[in-house]
mmCIF file of C-alpha atoms and ligand atoms in Angstrom:
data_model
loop_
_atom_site.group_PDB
_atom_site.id
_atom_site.type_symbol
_atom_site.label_atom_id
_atom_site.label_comp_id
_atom_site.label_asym_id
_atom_site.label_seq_id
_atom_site.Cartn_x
_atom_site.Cartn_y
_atom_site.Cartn_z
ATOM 1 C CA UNK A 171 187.992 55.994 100.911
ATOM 2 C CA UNK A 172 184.347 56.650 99.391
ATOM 3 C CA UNK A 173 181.999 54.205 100.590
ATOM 4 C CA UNK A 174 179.503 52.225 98.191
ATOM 5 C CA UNK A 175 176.111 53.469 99.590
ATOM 6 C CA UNK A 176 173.757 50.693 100.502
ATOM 7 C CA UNK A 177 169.970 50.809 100.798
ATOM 8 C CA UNK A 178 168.970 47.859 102.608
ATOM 9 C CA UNK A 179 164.825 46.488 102.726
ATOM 10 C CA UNK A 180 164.169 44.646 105.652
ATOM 11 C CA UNK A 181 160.598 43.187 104.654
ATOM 12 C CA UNK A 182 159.959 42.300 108.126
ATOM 13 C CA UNK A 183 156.822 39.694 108.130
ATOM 14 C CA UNK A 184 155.228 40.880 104.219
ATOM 15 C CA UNK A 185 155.285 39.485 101.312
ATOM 16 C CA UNK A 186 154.812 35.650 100.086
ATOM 17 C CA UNK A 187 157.973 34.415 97.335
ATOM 18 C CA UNK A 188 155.446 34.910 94.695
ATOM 19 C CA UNK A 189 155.025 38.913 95.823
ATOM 20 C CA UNK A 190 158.829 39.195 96.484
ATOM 21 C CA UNK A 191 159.782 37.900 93.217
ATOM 22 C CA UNK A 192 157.845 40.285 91.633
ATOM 23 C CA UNK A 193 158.240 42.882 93.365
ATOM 24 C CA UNK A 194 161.892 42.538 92.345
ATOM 25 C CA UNK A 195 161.324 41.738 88.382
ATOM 26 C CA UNK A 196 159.768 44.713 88.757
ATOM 27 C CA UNK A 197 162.356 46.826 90.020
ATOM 28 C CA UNK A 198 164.663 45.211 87.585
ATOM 29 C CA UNK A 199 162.550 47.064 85.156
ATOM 30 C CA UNK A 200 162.245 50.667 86.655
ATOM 31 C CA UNK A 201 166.084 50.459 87.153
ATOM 32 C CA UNK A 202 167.334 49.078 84.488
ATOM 33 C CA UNK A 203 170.899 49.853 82.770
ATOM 34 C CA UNK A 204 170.821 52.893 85.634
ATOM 35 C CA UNK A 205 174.115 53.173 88.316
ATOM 36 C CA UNK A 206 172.659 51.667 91.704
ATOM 37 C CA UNK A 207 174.117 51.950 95.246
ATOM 38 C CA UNK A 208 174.324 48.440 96.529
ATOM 39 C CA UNK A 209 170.954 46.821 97.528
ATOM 40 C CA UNK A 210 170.622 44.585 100.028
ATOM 41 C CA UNK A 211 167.038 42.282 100.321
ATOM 42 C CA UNK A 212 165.937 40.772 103.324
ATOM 43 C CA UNK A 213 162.767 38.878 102.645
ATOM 44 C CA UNK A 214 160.856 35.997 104.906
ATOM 45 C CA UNK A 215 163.044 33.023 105.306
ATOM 46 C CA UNK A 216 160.053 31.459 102.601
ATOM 47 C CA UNK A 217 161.735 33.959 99.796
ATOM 48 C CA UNK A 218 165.126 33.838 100.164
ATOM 49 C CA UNK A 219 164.959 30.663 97.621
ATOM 50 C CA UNK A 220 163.127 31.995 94.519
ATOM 51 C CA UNK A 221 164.601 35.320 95.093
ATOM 52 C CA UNK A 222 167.820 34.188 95.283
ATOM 53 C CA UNK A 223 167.127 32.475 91.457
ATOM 54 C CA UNK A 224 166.159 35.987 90.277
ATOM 55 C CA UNK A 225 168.616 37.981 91.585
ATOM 56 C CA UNK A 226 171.690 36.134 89.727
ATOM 57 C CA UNK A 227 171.857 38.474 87.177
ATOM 58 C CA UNK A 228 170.863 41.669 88.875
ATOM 59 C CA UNK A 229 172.551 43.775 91.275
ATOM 60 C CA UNK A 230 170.859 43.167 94.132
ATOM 61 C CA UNK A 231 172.192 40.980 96.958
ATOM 62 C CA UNK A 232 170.344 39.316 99.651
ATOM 63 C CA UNK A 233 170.233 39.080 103.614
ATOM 64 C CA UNK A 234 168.619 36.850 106.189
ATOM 65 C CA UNK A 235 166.622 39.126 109.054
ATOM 66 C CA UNK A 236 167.912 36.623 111.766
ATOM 67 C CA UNK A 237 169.901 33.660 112.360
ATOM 68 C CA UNK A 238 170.128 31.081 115.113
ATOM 69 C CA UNK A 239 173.993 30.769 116.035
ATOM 70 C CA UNK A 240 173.940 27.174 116.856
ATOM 71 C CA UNK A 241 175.126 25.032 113.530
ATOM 72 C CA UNK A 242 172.154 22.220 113.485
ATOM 73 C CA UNK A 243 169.877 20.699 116.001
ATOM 74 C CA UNK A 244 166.938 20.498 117.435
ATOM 75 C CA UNK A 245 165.881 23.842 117.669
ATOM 76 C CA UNK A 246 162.612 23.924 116.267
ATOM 77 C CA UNK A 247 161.517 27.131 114.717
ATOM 78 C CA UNK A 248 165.314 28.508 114.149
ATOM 79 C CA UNK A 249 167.522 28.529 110.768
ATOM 80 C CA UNK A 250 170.975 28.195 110.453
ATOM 81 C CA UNK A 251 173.637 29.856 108.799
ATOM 82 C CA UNK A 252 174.053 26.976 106.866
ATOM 83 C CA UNK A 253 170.564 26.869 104.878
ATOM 84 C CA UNK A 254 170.680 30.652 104.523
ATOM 85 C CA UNK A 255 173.923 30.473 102.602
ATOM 86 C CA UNK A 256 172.731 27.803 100.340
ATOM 87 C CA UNK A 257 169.548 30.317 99.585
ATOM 88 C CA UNK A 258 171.873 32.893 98.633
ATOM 89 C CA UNK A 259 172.139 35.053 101.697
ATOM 90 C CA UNK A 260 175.237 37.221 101.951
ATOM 91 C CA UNK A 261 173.923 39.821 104.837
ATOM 92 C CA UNK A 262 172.431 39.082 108.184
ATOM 93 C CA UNK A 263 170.311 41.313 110.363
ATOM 94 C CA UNK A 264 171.429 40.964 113.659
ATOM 95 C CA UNK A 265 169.674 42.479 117.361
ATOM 96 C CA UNK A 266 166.873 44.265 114.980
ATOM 97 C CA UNK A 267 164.811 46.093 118.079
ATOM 98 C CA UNK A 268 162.013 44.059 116.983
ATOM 99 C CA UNK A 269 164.171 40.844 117.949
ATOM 100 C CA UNK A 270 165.625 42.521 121.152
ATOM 101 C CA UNK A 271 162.172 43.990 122.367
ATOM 102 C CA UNK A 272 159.505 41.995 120.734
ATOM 103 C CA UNK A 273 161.440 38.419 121.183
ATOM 104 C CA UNK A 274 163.557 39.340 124.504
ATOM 105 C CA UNK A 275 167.256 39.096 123.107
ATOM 106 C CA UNK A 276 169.791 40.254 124.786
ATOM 107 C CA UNK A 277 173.142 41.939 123.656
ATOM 108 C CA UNK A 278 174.723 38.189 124.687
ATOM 109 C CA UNK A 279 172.457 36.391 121.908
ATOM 110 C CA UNK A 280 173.391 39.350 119.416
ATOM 111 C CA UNK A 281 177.379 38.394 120.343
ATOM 112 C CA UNK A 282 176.581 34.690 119.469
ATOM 113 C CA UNK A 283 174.749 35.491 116.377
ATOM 114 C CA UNK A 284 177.484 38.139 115.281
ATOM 115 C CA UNK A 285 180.452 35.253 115.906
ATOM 116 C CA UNK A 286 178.422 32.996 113.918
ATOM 117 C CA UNK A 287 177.652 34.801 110.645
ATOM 118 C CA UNK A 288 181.381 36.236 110.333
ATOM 119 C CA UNK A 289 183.030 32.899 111.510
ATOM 120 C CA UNK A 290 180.392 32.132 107.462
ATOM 121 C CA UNK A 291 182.143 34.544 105.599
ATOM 122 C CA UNK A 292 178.598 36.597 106.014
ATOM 123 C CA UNK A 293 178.230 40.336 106.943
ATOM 124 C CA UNK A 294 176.173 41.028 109.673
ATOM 125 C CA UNK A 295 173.885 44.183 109.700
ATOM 126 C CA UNK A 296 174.248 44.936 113.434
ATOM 127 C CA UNK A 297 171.453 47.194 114.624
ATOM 128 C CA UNK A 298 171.758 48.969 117.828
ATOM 129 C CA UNK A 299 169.566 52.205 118.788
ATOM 130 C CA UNK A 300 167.968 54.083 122.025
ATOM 131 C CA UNK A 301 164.084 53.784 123.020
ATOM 132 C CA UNK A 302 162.359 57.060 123.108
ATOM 133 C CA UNK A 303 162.583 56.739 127.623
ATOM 134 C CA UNK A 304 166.729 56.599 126.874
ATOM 135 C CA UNK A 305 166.551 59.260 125.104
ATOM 136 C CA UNK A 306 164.454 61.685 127.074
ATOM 137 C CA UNK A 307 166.064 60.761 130.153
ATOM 138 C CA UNK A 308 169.907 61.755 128.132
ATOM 139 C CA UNK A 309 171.088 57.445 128.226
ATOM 140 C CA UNK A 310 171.277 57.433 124.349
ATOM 141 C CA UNK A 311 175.215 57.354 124.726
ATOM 142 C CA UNK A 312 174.588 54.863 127.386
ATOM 143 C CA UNK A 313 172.875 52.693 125.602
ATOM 144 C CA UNK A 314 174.662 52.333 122.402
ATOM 145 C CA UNK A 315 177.379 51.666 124.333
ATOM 146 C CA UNK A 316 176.113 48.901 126.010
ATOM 147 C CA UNK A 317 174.740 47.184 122.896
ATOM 148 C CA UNK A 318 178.372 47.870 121.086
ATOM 149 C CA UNK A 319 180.263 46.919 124.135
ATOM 150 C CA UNK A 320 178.339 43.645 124.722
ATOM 151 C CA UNK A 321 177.369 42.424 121.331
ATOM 152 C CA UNK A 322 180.840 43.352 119.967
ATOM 153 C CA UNK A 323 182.888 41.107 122.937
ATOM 154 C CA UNK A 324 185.005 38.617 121.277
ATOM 155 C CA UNK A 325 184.735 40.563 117.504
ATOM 156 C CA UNK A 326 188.268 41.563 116.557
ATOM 157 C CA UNK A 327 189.458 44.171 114.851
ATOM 158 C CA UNK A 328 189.663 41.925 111.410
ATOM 159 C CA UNK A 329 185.764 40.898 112.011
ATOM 160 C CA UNK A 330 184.694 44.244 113.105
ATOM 161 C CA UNK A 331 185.675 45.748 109.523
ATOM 162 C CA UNK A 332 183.833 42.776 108.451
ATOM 163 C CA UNK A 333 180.645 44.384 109.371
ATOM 164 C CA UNK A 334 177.950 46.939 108.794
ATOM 165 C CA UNK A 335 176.321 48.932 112.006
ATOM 166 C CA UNK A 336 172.584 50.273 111.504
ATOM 167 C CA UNK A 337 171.838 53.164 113.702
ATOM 168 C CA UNK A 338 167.592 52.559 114.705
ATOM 169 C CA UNK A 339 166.237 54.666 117.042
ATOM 170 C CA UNK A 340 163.288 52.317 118.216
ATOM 171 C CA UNK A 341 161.200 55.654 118.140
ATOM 172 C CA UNK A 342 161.704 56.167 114.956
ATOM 173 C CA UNK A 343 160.914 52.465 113.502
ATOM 174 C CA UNK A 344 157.475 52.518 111.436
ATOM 175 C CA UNK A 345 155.891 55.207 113.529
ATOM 176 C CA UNK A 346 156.738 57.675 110.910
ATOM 177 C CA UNK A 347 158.687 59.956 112.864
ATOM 178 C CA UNK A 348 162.034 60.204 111.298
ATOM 179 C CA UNK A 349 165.212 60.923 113.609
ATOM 180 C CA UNK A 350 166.811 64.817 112.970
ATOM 181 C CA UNK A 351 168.930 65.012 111.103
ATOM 182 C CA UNK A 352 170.838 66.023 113.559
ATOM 183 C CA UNK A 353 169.978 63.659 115.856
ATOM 184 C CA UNK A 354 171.279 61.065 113.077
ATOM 185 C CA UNK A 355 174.581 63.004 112.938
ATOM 186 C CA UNK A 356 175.095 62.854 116.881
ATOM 187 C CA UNK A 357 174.562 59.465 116.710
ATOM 188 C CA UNK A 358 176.451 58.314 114.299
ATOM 189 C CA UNK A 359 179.258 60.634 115.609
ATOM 190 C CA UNK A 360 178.642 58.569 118.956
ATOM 191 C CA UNK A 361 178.742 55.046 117.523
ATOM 192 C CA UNK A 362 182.139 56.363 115.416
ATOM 193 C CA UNK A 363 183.370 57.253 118.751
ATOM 194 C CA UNK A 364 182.219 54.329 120.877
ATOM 195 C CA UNK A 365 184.334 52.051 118.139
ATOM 196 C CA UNK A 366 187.601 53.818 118.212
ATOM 197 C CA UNK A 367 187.195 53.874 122.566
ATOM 198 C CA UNK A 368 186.176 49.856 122.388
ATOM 199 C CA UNK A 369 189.104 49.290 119.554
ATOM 200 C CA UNK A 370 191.708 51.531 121.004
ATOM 201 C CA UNK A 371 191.529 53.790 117.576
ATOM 202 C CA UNK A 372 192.386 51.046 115.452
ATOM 203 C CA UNK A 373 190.045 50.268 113.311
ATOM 204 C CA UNK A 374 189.571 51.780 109.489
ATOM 205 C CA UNK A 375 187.308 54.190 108.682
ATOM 206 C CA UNK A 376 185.244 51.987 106.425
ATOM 207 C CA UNK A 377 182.679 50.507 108.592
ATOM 208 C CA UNK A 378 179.382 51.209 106.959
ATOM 209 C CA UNK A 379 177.082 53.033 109.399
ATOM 210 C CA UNK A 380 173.435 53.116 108.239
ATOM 211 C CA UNK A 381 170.209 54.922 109.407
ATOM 212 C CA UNK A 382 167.114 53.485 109.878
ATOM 213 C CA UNK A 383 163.611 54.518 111.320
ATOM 214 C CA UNK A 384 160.489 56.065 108.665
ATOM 215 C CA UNK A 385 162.837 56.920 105.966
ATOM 216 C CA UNK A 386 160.459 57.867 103.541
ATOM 217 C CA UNK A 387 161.552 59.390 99.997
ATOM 218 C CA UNK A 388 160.508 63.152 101.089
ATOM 219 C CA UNK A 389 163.064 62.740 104.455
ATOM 220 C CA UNK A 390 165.669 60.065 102.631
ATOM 221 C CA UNK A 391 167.160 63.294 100.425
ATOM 222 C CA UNK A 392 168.541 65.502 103.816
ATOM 223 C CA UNK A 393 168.785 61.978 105.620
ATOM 224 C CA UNK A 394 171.513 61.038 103.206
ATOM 225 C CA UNK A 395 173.381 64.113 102.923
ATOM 226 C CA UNK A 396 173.432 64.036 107.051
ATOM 227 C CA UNK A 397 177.433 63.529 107.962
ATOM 228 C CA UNK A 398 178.402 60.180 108.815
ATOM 229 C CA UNK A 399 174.953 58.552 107.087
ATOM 230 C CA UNK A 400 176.569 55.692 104.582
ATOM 231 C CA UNK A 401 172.800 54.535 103.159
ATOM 232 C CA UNK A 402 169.710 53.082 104.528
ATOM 233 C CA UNK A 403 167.775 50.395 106.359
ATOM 234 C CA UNK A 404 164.551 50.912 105.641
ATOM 235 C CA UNK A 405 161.252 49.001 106.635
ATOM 236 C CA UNK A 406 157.756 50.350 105.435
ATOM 237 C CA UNK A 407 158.871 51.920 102.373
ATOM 238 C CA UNK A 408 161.033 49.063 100.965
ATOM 239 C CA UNK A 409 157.447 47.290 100.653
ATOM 240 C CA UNK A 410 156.542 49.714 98.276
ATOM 241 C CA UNK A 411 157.996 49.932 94.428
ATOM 242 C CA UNK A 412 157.804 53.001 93.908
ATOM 243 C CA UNK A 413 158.856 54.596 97.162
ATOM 244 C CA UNK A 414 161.966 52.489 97.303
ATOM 245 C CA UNK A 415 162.810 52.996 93.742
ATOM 246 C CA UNK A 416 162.550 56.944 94.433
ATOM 247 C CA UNK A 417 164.877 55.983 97.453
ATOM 248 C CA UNK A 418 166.951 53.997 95.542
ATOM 249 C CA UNK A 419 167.027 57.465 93.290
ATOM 250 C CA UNK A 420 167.601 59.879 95.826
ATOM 251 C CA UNK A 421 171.048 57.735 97.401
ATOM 252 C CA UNK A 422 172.154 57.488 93.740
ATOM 253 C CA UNK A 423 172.396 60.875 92.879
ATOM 254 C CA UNK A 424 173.883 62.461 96.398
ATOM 255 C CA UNK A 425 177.275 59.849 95.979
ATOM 256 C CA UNK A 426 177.576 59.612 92.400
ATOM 257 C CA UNK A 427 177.451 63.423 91.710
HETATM 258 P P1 PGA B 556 160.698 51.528 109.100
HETATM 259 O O1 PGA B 556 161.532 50.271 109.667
HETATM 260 O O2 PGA B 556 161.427 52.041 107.884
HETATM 261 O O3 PGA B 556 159.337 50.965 108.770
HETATM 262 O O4 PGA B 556 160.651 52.528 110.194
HETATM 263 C C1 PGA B 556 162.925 50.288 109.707
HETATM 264 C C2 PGA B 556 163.433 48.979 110.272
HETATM 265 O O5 PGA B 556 162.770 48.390 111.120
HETATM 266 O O6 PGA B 556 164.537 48.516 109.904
#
C-alpha cells in the first residue's frame, strides 16, 4: 500500500490567529489547484479557532500540539480533547521532546494522552527520539524502546494502526543539524522493528513514520527519498511560507512521480 505523504508544521509557541490565518490564505494561494501531500497544522491553542474557519475548504487539516487526558476539571492551564475537537482538531502531538524534557513528562503521561485522543476518534502524532548522550553512548535502540514500550501499554493493535509515529532526534530539533540520512533509515528501521517485537508481527504496514529535526528545503529532498521516511514534522521552517511551500514541493514530487 502507498502511503499519502504528510508534512506536518508544529508552530510551537509563534504566531498570533491573525499571523496563522494568513499565513495559511497565503499558502492557499502559492498552492493553489496543485496535488498536495496531506498537511497537517498545529498552531497555538489561540489559532486553532479562526484557522479551523479557513481551512474548510482547503486541504489542510489541523492538530493540537498537546492535550490533557483528563475529560474536564479543574486543571487550570490544560485543554481537553473535547474543546480541541470542537476547534477542528483532527491530529494530536503527543510526548514532543519539548513536553518530555522541557515540561518533565514521562512515557506514563504520553500513555494517558495517547488512550485519550484515540478513545476521540483523533490521531495522535506520537514523537519518540534519542538525546545526543543516548546516542553517543550506543542507547538509541534503548531508548526508543522504552518510549514505544511504555507510551504504547494498553494501545491495541486496532489503535496502534490508528496512529502516526514521528521519529525526533532531540539533537536534531531546531539546532540545524539534520539527522543522516542514514541515521534516519536506522531509525526508522528500529522503530519498524520495535512494533512488530511489541505487537508480535501483527500489525499492517501502514503506520505512518515521520522524520523530524532541521528539515530545511536543501536536506528535505534526500530526507524524503531516505527508506522508511513517510513525510515530515517540521518546526522552524513550517514558520516560514516560502520554505514550507518549497517543502511542501519537494514531498510532492518524490511520491507522485
Ligand atoms: P525543527 O523542529 O524543524 O525546528 O527542528 C521540529 C520539531 O520540533 O517538531
Amino acid at each position: 500500500m502507498i502511503k499519502k505523504p504528510i508534512v506536518a508544521a508544529n508552530w510551537k509557541m509563534y504566531k498570533t490567529p491573525q499571523e496563522g490565518v494568513f499565513f495559511i490564505s497565503e499558502l492557499n494561494n502559492l498552492l493553489l489547484d496543485k496535488e498536495k501531500p496531506s498537511i497537517i497544522f498545529c498552531p497555538p491553542f489561540t489559532s486553532l479557532f479562526h484557522m479551523n474557519e479557513m481551512i474548510s475548504d482547503l486541504d489542510i487539516s489541523l492538530g493540537a500540539q498537546n492535550v490533557y487526558f483528563e475529560k474536564d476539571g479543574a486543571f487550570t492551564g490544560e485543554i481537553s480533547m473535547s474543546m480541541l475537537k470542537s476547534c477542528g482538531v483532527q491530529y494530536v502531538i503527543v510526548g514532543h521532546s519539548e513536553r518530555r524534557h522541557i515540561f518533565n513528562e514521562s512515557n506514563k503521561d504520553t500513555n494517558k494522552k495517547l488512550h485519550t485522543v484515540l478513545e476521540n476518534d483523533i490521531v495522535p502524532i506520537l514523537c519518540v527520539g534519542e538525546k545526543l548522550e543516548d546516542r553517543e553512548s550506543g542507547n538509541t535502540r534503548m531508548i526508543l524502546m522504552e518510549q514505544l514500550k511504555d507510551g504504547l501499554v494498553g494501545i491495541n493493535k486496532d489503535m496502534i494502526d490508528r496512529m502516526i509515529i514521528a521519529y525526533e532526534p532531540v539533537w536534531a530539533i531546531g539546532t540545524g543539524v539534520n539527522a543522516l540520512p542514514s541515521q534516519v533509515e536506522e531509525s526508522h528501521a528500529m522503530i519498524w522493528e520495535i512494533l512488530l517485537e511489541l505487537y508480535d508481527n501483527n500489525i499492517k504496514n501502514n503506520i505512518p513514520i515521520l522524520y523530524g529535526g532541521s528539515v530545511k528545503p536543501d536536506n528535505s529532498e534526500e530526507l524524503i527519498r531516505t527508506k522508511g521516511v513517510d513525510g515530515f514534522l517540521i518546526g522552524g521552517a513550517s514558520l516560514n511560507l516560502d520554505m514550507f511551500s518549497k517543502i511542501i514541493e519537494i514531498v510532492h514530487n518524490k511520491f507522485m512521480r
